[in-house]
Amino acid sequence: MAIQIPSRQLFIDGEWRETVLKKRIPIINPATEEIVGDIPAATAEDVEIAVDAARRAFSRNGGKDWASTSGAFRAKFLRAIASTVLERKSELALLELVDTGKPLVETASDMDGVASCFNYYAELAEALDAKQKAPISIPVQSFKSYVLKEPIGVIALITPWNYPLLMAAWKIAPALAAGCTAILKPSELASVTCLELAEICRQVDIPPGVLNIVTGLGSEAGAPLASHPHVDKIAFTGSTATGIKVMTAAAQTVKPISLELGGKSPIIVFEDGDLNNAAEWTIYSCFKTNGQICSATSRLIVHESIAADFLVKLIDWSKNIKISDPLEDGCRLGAIISKGQYEKVMNFISTAKNEGATILYGGGHPQHLRKGFFIEPTIITDVSTSMQIWREEVFGPVLCVKTFSTEHEAIALANDTDYGLGAAVISKDLERCERLTKALQAGTVWINCSQPCFDQTAWGGNKRSGIGRELGEWGLDSYLSIKQVTHYISNEPWGWYSPPQSSEELERSQKQN
Ligand code: NDP
């Protein structure tokens, strides 16, 4: 099936706009290695125009601006975006498939996630109106205080390639719900559906400049956006290395940031767990999206008494995963996003081998697929905690395994990482699960599952996995600034100083002296 990728420009101030330098970047289908289209390559000049448009939309002198609209007004646009995404779901899912190499079952479910995120934040935008001027109880009668929740301003949204439209939605929906205006810079490796979102914004007549979409390289478009003095906040999802650069850029003008970064998350399987379910969750959480998930539980910590049997189960489940062109029915493992990422993952596997680990299953390019950046689901054992494969984020379908004998040892292994995004525990003993939930250093703990994520819950990491939380009410709050208003309501003078004397009083007192 030939999928036609629309040729788009940058989306700035409600219009398509060619890049100043007229540069474009090819789109490569990771499953076929063919060039299937191109996207605009913005540079600092384009970023300047986009930031200016977002600034004007945020606060127009004398005119109606997005920041001063009601939440209910903004909610209508968010709902319109959600329903247009659903109307175009099959087309968008195919476009994202060609752009990323992900199986159709995944990209289709991602589009549902995009729509539900916009609908969810439409509800929160409406609810925000009623939360304004919430009184604060203070211990004095002569004052009253309340709080206004105001949009922070113009936001730079910088997103990765693994869930291109979904990661963008997690930022755009709450930012717009809060009354902020934004410039989205998606990854140059996967911008196609984000540009379609621009077309959807045109269709639903979102006011010009409220959302601007600027595609291009991280170094040429992302960096000038992150350091722009007229951007009020940066919301970034990507690697920890780039997150550090973004944080450094933000520090120059003291911009608030939220960072959703990398991970090396553990899944702990106890001997009393349901081993079939545990095996399915273990491979789902490491091989779904080809392991290109920030929270992939890619370090399996399994009780020594069941380790041998459990590994046999994992191999059986892995053999059953259909690796194919993502368009084929039943495909569950597509292609890695790019040649560069493919080589990076292969290097991780060969380094593990060189360091003395055993490739128990997979580890290569599937023999039945000649073209495309495909990698077999891979299970690595005989791993030590100092090995690269145990410590660094692979962002590919690679699971590494260690055993434990005591609960204490399992927790220590799980927490021995610079990251702190997710962690999973598989056990029927719910008291034990509760103990581990408290002990694990992670933004999310899954019990008897791994990876499910809902709009209403909080998402984010500890340690080097990031700063702040997305989704839920926390996601909206991260685009709001709190203004406290304090009102003196007494008719009595404040009385701190003696009041100045009138000229007659002054004269009288001078005469007396
Ligand atoms: P990168 O850090 O390479 O890129 C993320 C975004 O930043 C891209 O849009 C990129 O543009 C841009 N960028 C690159 N350099 C700069 C710069 N100097 N200034 C501003 N922006 C820049 O991450 P990937 O796209 O490779 O995504 C994978 C990473 O994302 C993994 O580490 C993963 O763990 C993390 N991630 C975290 C999630 C979370 O919720 N915690 C969720 C999803 C992914 P370009 O691609 O064009 O270079």
CSV table of C-alpha atoms in Angstrom, one decimal, residues 278-469:
chain,number,residue,atom,x,y,z
A,278,ALA,CA,4.7,-11.9,34.4
A,279,ALA,CA,6.3,-13.1,31.2
A,280,GLU,CA,3.8,-11.2,29.0
A,281,TRP,CA,4.2,-8.0,31.0
A,282,THR,CA,8.0,-8.3,31.0
A,283,ILE,CA,8.3,-8.6,27.2
A,284,TYR,CA,5.5,-6.1,26.5
A,285,SER,CA,7.2,-3.5,28.7
A,286,CYS,CA,10.6,-4.0,27.0
A,287,PHE,CA,9.7,-4.9,23.4
A,288,LYS,CA,6.7,-2.7,22.7
A,289,THR,CA,7.5,0.2,20.5
A,290,ASN,CA,10.8,-1.7,19.9
A,291,GLY,CA,11.9,-0.8,23.4
A,292,GLN,CA,11.9,2.8,22.4
A,293,ILE,CA,10.0,3.8,25.5
A,294,CYS,CA,11.5,6.1,28.1
A,295,SER,CA,10.0,4.0,30.9
A,296,ALA,CA,10.7,0.5,29.3
A,297,THR,CA,11.4,-1.9,32.2
A,298,SER,CA,14.5,-3.1,30.5
A,299,ARG,CA,16.3,-4.4,33.6
A,300,LEU,CA,14.7,-7.7,34.7
A,301,ILE,CA,15.4,-8.6,38.3
A,302,VAL,CA,14.0,-12.1,38.9
A,303,HIS,CA,14.1,-14.3,41.9
A,304,GLU,CA,16.8,-17.0,41.6
A,305,SER,CA,14.4,-19.9,42.4
A,306,ILE,CA,12.4,-19.2,39.2
A,307,ALA,CA,14.9,-17.6,37.0
A,308,ALA,CA,15.6,-20.6,34.7
A,309,ASP,CA,11.9,-21.4,34.1
A,310,PHE,CA,11.1,-17.8,33.7
A,311,LEU,CA,13.8,-17.3,31.0
A,312,VAL,CA,12.4,-20.3,29.1
A,313,LYS,CA,8.9,-18.6,29.2
A,314,LEU,CA,10.4,-15.3,28.0
A,315,ILE,CA,12.0,-17.0,25.1
A,316,ASP,CA,8.8,-18.7,24.2
A,317,TRP,CA,6.8,-15.5,24.3
A,318,SER,CA,9.5,-13.7,22.3
A,319,LYS,CA,9.5,-16.3,19.6
A,320,ASN,CA,5.8,-15.6,19.2
A,321,ILE,CA,6.3,-11.9,18.4
A,322,LYS,CA,5.6,-11.2,14.8
A,323,ILE,CA,8.5,-9.0,13.4
A,324,SER,CA,7.5,-7.6,10.0
A,325,ASP,CA,6.7,-4.6,7.9
A,326,PRO,CA,4.5,-2.7,10.3
A,327,LEU,CA,1.7,-2.6,7.8
A,328,GLU,CA,1.3,-6.4,8.0
A,329,ASP,CA,-1.5,-7.9,10.0
A,330,GLY,CA,-0.4,-9.1,13.4
A,331,CYS,CA,2.9,-7.2,13.4
A,332,ARG,CA,4.0,-6.5,17.0
A,333,LEU,CA,7.6,-5.5,16.4
A,334,GLY,CA,8.4,-3.0,13.6
A,335,ALA,CA,11.5,-1.2,12.7
A,336,ILE,CA,13.8,1.0,14.8
A,337,ILE,CA,13.4,4.7,14.0
A,338,SER,CA,16.6,5.4,12.1
A,339,LYS,CA,19.9,3.9,10.8
A,340,GLY,CA,21.7,5.8,13.5
A,341,GLN,CA,19.5,4.4,16.3
A,342,TYR,CA,19.8,0.9,14.8
A,343,GLU,CA,23.6,1.1,14.9
A,344,LYS,CA,23.5,2.5,18.4
A,345,VAL,CA,21.4,-0.5,19.6
A,346,MET,CA,23.6,-3.0,17.8
A,347,ASN,CA,26.6,-1.4,19.4
A,348,PHE,CA,25.1,-1.9,22.9
A,349,ILE,CA,24.6,-5.6,22.1
A,350,SER,CA,28.1,-6.1,20.9
A,351,THR,CA,29.6,-4.2,23.8
A,352,ALA,CA,27.6,-6.4,26.2
A,353,LYS,CA,29.0,-9.5,24.5
A,354,ASN,CA,32.5,-8.1,24.6
A,355,GLU,CA,32.1,-7.3,28.3
A,356,GLY,CA,31.3,-11.0,29.0
A,357,ALA,CA,27.4,-11.1,28.9
A,358,THR,CA,25.5,-13.9,27.2
A,359,ILE,CA,23.1,-13.1,24.4
A,360,LEU,CA,20.4,-15.6,25.4
A,361,TYR,CA,18.0,-14.8,22.7
A,362,GLY,CA,18.0,-12.6,19.6
A,363,GLY,CA,20.7,-9.9,19.2
A,364,GLY,CA,20.7,-9.6,15.5
A,365,HIS,CA,18.8,-8.5,12.4
A,366,PRO,CA,15.9,-10.9,11.6
A,367,GLN,CA,16.9,-13.1,8.7
A,368,HIS,CA,13.6,-12.9,6.9
A,369,LEU,CA,13.8,-9.1,6.5
A,370,ARG,CA,16.4,-7.9,4.0
A,371,LYS,CA,15.7,-4.2,4.3
A,372,GLY,CA,14.7,-2.0,7.2
A,373,PHE,CA,16.1,-1.2,10.6
A,374,PHE,CA,14.8,-4.3,12.3
A,375,ILE,CA,16.3,-5.8,15.4
A,376,GLU,CA,15.2,-9.1,17.1
A,377,PRO,CA,13.9,-8.9,20.6
A,378,THR,CA,17.0,-9.6,22.6
A,379,ILE,CA,17.5,-11.1,26.1
A,380,ILE,CA,20.9,-10.8,27.7
A,381,THR,CA,22.1,-12.7,30.8
A,382,ASP,CA,25.3,-13.0,32.8
A,383,VAL,CA,25.2,-9.3,33.3
A,384,SER,CA,27.2,-7.5,36.0
A,385,THR,CA,26.0,-4.2,37.5
A,386,SER,CA,29.0,-2.4,36.1
A,387,MET,CA,28.3,-3.3,32.5
A,388,GLN,CA,27.1,-0.7,30.1
A,389,ILE,CA,24.0,-2.8,29.2
A,390,TRP,CA,22.9,-2.7,32.8
A,391,ARG,CA,23.5,1.0,33.4
A,392,GLU,CA,22.8,2.9,30.2
A,393,GLU,CA,19.5,3.5,28.3
A,394,VAL,CA,19.5,1.4,25.1
A,395,PHE,CA,16.2,2.6,23.6
A,396,GLY,CA,15.9,-0.6,21.7
A,397,PRO,CA,14.3,-4.1,22.2
A,398,VAL,CA,17.0,-5.3,24.7
A,399,LEU,CA,16.2,-6.8,28.0
A,400,CYS,CA,19.0,-7.6,30.5
A,401,VAL,CA,18.6,-9.9,33.4
A,402,LYS,CA,19.9,-10.3,36.9
A,403,THR,CA,18.7,-12.6,39.7
A,404,PHE,CA,18.2,-11.9,43.4
A,405,SER,CA,17.7,-13.9,46.5
A,406,THR,CA,16.2,-11.5,49.1
A,407,GLU,CA,13.7,-8.6,48.9
A,408,HIS,CA,16.4,-6.3,50.2
A,409,GLU,CA,18.8,-7.3,47.4
A,410,ALA,CA,16.1,-6.8,44.7
A,411,ILE,CA,15.4,-3.2,46.0
A,412,ALA,CA,19.1,-2.4,46.1
A,413,LEU,CA,19.6,-3.7,42.5
A,414,ALA,CA,16.5,-1.7,41.3
A,415,ASN,CA,17.6,1.6,42.8
A,416,ASP,CA,21.2,1.3,41.8
A,417,THR,CA,20.8,3.6,38.8
A,418,ASP,CA,21.1,7.3,38.0
A,419,TYR,CA,17.6,7.2,36.6
A,420,GLY,CA,14.2,7.1,38.4
A,421,LEU,CA,11.4,7.0,35.9
A,422,GLY,CA,9.4,3.8,36.3
A,423,ALA,CA,9.6,0.5,38.2
A,424,ALA,CA,7.4,-2.6,38.2
A,425,VAL,CA,6.8,-5.3,40.8
A,426,ILE,CA,5.2,-8.7,40.1
A,427,SER,CA,4.1,-10.6,43.2
A,428,LYS,CA,0.9,-11.9,44.7
A,429,ASP,CA,1.9,-10.6,48.2
A,430,LEU,CA,0.3,-7.2,48.3
A,431,GLU,CA,2.0,-6.2,51.5
A,432,ARG,CA,5.3,-6.8,49.9
A,433,CYS,CA,4.2,-4.8,46.8
A,434,GLU,CA,3.3,-1.9,49.2
A,435,ARG,CA,6.8,-2.1,50.8
A,436,LEU,CA,8.5,-2.0,47.5
A,437,THR,CA,6.3,0.8,46.2
A,438,LYS,CA,7.7,2.9,49.0
A,439,ALA,CA,11.3,1.8,48.6
A,440,LEU,CA,11.6,2.1,44.8
A,441,GLN,CA,13.0,5.4,43.6
A,442,ALA,CA,10.8,6.1,40.7
A,443,GLY,CA,8.1,8.5,39.4
A,444,THR,CA,5.8,5.6,38.7
A,445,VAL,CA,5.5,2.1,40.2
A,446,TRP,CA,3.4,-0.5,38.4
A,447,ILE,CA,2.1,-3.5,40.4
A,448,ASN,CA,1.5,-6.7,38.5
A,449,CYS,CA,1.8,-4.9,35.2
A,450,SER,CA,4.2,-2.5,33.5
A,451,GLN,CA,3.6,0.6,31.3
A,452,PRO,CA,-0.1,1.4,31.3
A,453,CYS,CA,-0.5,5.1,31.6
A,454,PHE,CA,-3.7,7.2,32.0
A,455,ASP,CA,-4.4,10.9,31.2
A,456,GLN,CA,-5.6,11.4,34.8
A,457,THR,CA,-2.5,10.1,36.5
A,458,ALA,CA,0.9,11.9,37.0
A,459,TRP,CA,3.8,11.2,34.7
A,460,GLY,CA,7.4,12.1,35.3
A,461,GLY,CA,10.7,11.0,36.8
A,462,ASN,CA,13.0,11.4,39.7
A,463,LYS,CA,16.8,11.6,39.7
A,464,ARG,CA,18.2,12.1,36.1
A,465,SER,CA,14.8,11.1,34.6
A,466,GLY,CA,13.5,14.6,34.9
A,467,ILE,CA,11.9,17.5,36.7
A,468,GLY,CA,8.2,18.0,37.1
A,469,ARG,CA,5.1,16.0,36.2
